[in-house]
PDB file of C-alpha atoms in Angstrom:
ATOM      1  CA  MET N   1       6.560 -13.408   7.672  1.00  0.00           C
ATOM      2  CA  THR N   2       5.328 -14.191  11.168  1.00  0.00           C
ATOM      3  CA  GLU N   3       1.674 -14.659  12.050  1.00  0.00           C
ATOM      4  CA  SER N   4       1.788 -11.383  13.988  1.00  0.00           C
ATOM      5  CA  GLU N   5       3.205  -9.519  10.978  1.00  0.00           C
ATOM      6  CA  LYS N   6       0.528 -10.994   8.717  1.00  0.00           C
ATOM      7  CA  ALA N   7      -2.261 -10.012  11.097  1.00  0.00           C
ATOM      8  CA  SER N   8      -0.895  -6.491  11.492  1.00  0.00           C
ATOM      9  CA  GLN N   9      -0.495  -6.028   7.740  1.00  0.00           C
ATOM     10  CA  VAL N  10      -4.036  -7.263   7.118  1.00  0.00           C
ATOM     11  CA  HIS N  11      -5.400  -4.902   9.763  1.00  0.00           C
ATOM     12  CA  ALA N  12      -3.535  -1.877   8.367  1.00  0.00           C
ATOM     13  CA  THR N  13      -4.668  -2.641   4.829  1.00  0.00           C
ATOM     14  CA  LEU N  14      -8.244  -3.170   5.959  1.00  0.00           C
ATOM     15  CA  GLN N  15      -8.240   0.242   7.656  1.00  0.00           C
ATOM     16  CA  ALA N  16      -6.843   1.856   4.499  1.00  0.00           C
ATOM     17  CA  ALA N  17      -9.436   0.083   2.359  1.00  0.00           C
ATOM     18  CA  GLN N  18     -12.244   1.325   4.584  1.00  0.00           C
ATOM     19  CA  ALA N  19     -11.132   4.910   3.938  1.00  0.00           C
ATOM     20  CA  ALA N  20     -10.879   4.307   0.175  1.00  0.00           C
ATOM     21  CA  SER N  21     -13.594   4.334  -2.437  1.00  0.00           C
ATOM     22  CA  PRO N  22     -15.299   0.983  -3.112  1.00  0.00           C
ATOM     23  CA  ASP N  23     -13.508   0.728  -6.468  1.00  0.00           C
ATOM     24  CA  ALA N  24     -10.134   1.206  -4.784  1.00  0.00           C
ATOM     25  CA  ALA N  25     -10.991  -0.926  -1.730  1.00  0.00           C
ATOM     26  CA  LEU N  26     -11.825  -4.108  -3.639  1.00  0.00           C
ATOM     27  CA  PRO N  27      -8.316  -4.665  -5.079  1.00  0.00           C
ATOM     28  CA  MET N  28      -6.861  -3.940  -1.657  1.00  0.00           C
ATOM     29  CA  LEU N  29      -9.055  -6.623  -0.099  1.00  0.00           C
ATOM     30  CA  ASN N  30      -8.271  -9.078  -2.881  1.00  0.00           C
ATOM     31  CA  GLY N  31      -4.585  -8.575  -2.104  1.00  0.00           C
ATOM     32  CA  LEU N  32      -5.156  -9.777   1.460  1.00  0.00           C
ATOM     33  CA  ILE N  33      -6.494 -13.205   0.617  1.00  0.00           C
ATOM     34  CA  ASP N  34      -3.105 -14.930   0.508  1.00  0.00           C
ATOM     35  CA  LEU N  35      -2.110 -13.458   3.872  1.00  0.00           C
ATOM     36  CA  VAL N  36      -5.363 -14.362   5.582  1.00  0.00           C
ATOM     37  CA  SER N  37      -5.822 -17.798   4.068  1.00  0.00           C
ATOM     38  CA  SER N  38      -2.280 -19.104   4.585  1.00  0.00           C
ATOM     39  CA  GLU N  39      -1.625 -21.092   7.716  1.00  0.00           C
ATOM     40  CA  SER N  40       1.620 -20.933   9.636  1.00  0.00           C
ATOM     41  CA  GLY N  41       1.103 -24.397  11.080  1.00  0.00           C
ATOM     42  CA  ASP N  42       2.455 -23.789  14.573  1.00  0.00           C
ATOM     43  CA  GLN N  43      -0.392 -21.587  15.800  1.00  0.00           C
ATOM     44  CA  SER N  44      -2.902 -22.403  18.489  1.00  0.00           C
ATOM     45  CA  LEU N  45      -6.433 -23.356  17.594  1.00  0.00           C
ATOM     46  CA  GLU N  46      -7.588 -19.979  18.913  1.00  0.00           C
ATOM     47  CA  VAL N  47      -5.265 -18.122  16.507  1.00  0.00           C
ATOM     48  CA  ASP N  48      -6.344 -20.352  13.614  1.00  0.00           C
ATOM     49  CA  GLU N  49      -9.992 -19.628  14.400  1.00  0.00           C
ATOM     50  CA  ALA N  50      -9.326 -15.883  14.631  1.00  0.00           C
ATOM     51  CA  ARG N  51      -7.572 -15.955  11.243  1.00  0.00           C
ATOM     52  CA  ALA N  52     -10.463 -17.933   9.751  1.00  0.00           C
ATOM     53  CA  SER N  53     -13.008 -15.456  11.146  1.00  0.00           C
ATOM     54  CA  ALA N  54     -11.051 -12.568   9.646  1.00  0.00           C
ATOM     55  CA  PHE N  55     -10.868 -14.417   6.322  1.00  0.00           C
ATOM     56  CA  LEU N  56     -14.629 -14.982   6.210  1.00  0.00           C
ATOM     57  CA  ALA N  57     -15.438 -11.403   7.202  1.00  0.00           C
ATOM     58  CA  ILE N  58     -13.087  -9.999   4.561  1.00  0.00           C
ATOM     59  CA  CYS N  59     -14.566 -12.325   1.931  1.00  0.00           C
ATOM     60  CA  GLU N  60     -18.105 -11.161   2.774  1.00  0.00           C
ATOM     61  CA  LEU N  61     -16.968  -7.558   2.520  1.00  0.00           C
ATOM     62  CA  GLY N  62     -15.253  -8.215  -0.807  1.00  0.00           C
ATOM     63  CA  LYS N  63     -18.345  -9.929  -2.205  1.00  0.00           C
ATOM     64  CA  ALA N  64     -20.512  -6.953  -1.293  1.00  0.00           C
ATOM     65  CA  LEU N  65     -18.075  -4.499  -2.874  1.00  0.00           C
ATOM     66  CA  HIS N  66     -17.755  -6.651  -5.992  1.00  0.00           C
ATOM     67  CA  ARG N  67     -21.531  -6.747  -6.404  1.00  0.00           C
ATOM     68  CA  GLY N  68     -21.932  -3.032  -5.755  1.00  0.00           C
ATOM     69  CA  GLN N  69     -23.969  -3.714  -2.622  1.00  0.00           C
ATOM     70  CA  PRO N  70     -23.858  -1.558   0.519  1.00  0.00           C
ATOM     71  CA  ALA N  71     -20.893  -2.631   2.615  1.00  0.00           C
ATOM     72  CA  GLY N  72     -21.000  -0.148   5.485  1.00  0.00           C
ATOM     73  CA  ALA N  73     -22.274  -2.674   8.006  1.00  0.00           C
ATOM     74  CA  LEU N  74     -19.630  -5.226   6.990  1.00  0.00           C
ATOM     75  CA  TRP N  75     -16.581  -3.115   7.881  1.00  0.00           C
ATOM     76  CA  PRO N  76     -16.952  -3.270  11.705  1.00  0.00           C
ATOM     77  CA  PRO N  77     -17.134  -7.094  11.873  1.00  0.00           C
ATOM     78  CA  ALA N  78     -14.173  -7.428   9.497  1.00  0.00           C
ATOM     79  CA  LEU N  79     -12.109  -4.990  11.537  1.00  0.00           C
ATOM     80  CA  ALA N  80     -13.138  -6.621  14.822  1.00  0.00           C
ATOM     81  CA  ALA N  81     -12.221 -10.095  13.579  1.00  0.00           C
ATOM     82  CA  THR N  82      -8.863  -8.846  12.359  1.00  0.00           C
ATOM     83  CA  GLU N  83      -8.214  -6.975  15.615  1.00  0.00           C
ATOM     84  CA  ARG N  84      -8.865 -10.187  17.545  1.00  0.00           C
ATOM     85  CA  TRP N  85      -6.373 -11.992  15.327  1.00  0.00           C
ATOM     86  CA  VAL N  86      -3.805  -9.232  15.915  1.00  0.00           C
ATOM     87  CA  ALA N  87      -4.353  -9.374  19.676  1.00  0.00           C
ATOM     88  CA  LEU N  88      -3.885 -13.134  19.812  1.00  0.00           C
ATOM     89  CA  THR N  89      -0.623 -12.978  17.876  1.00  0.00           C
ATOM     90  CA  SER N  90       0.956 -10.082  19.772  1.00  0.00           C
TER      91      SER N  90
END
């Protein structure tokens, strides 16, 4: 799977998770970890940093959902970080 395909899949899943209930969203986010944390190796530093930012934002969101904390304010940064990653890989 290319870096662009990974970024697009993560973004689509993140959008679906945002529309889902917190109980349904958490497993969806957990399923993204392998895609976001794996490195392709041949990417620019900018793409690596965008992927890392998306990873951290998704982890923060997942932690809040896991703990039953409000996560509304965490969705926009996670989506923005993922959108940046998508843009850099397109």
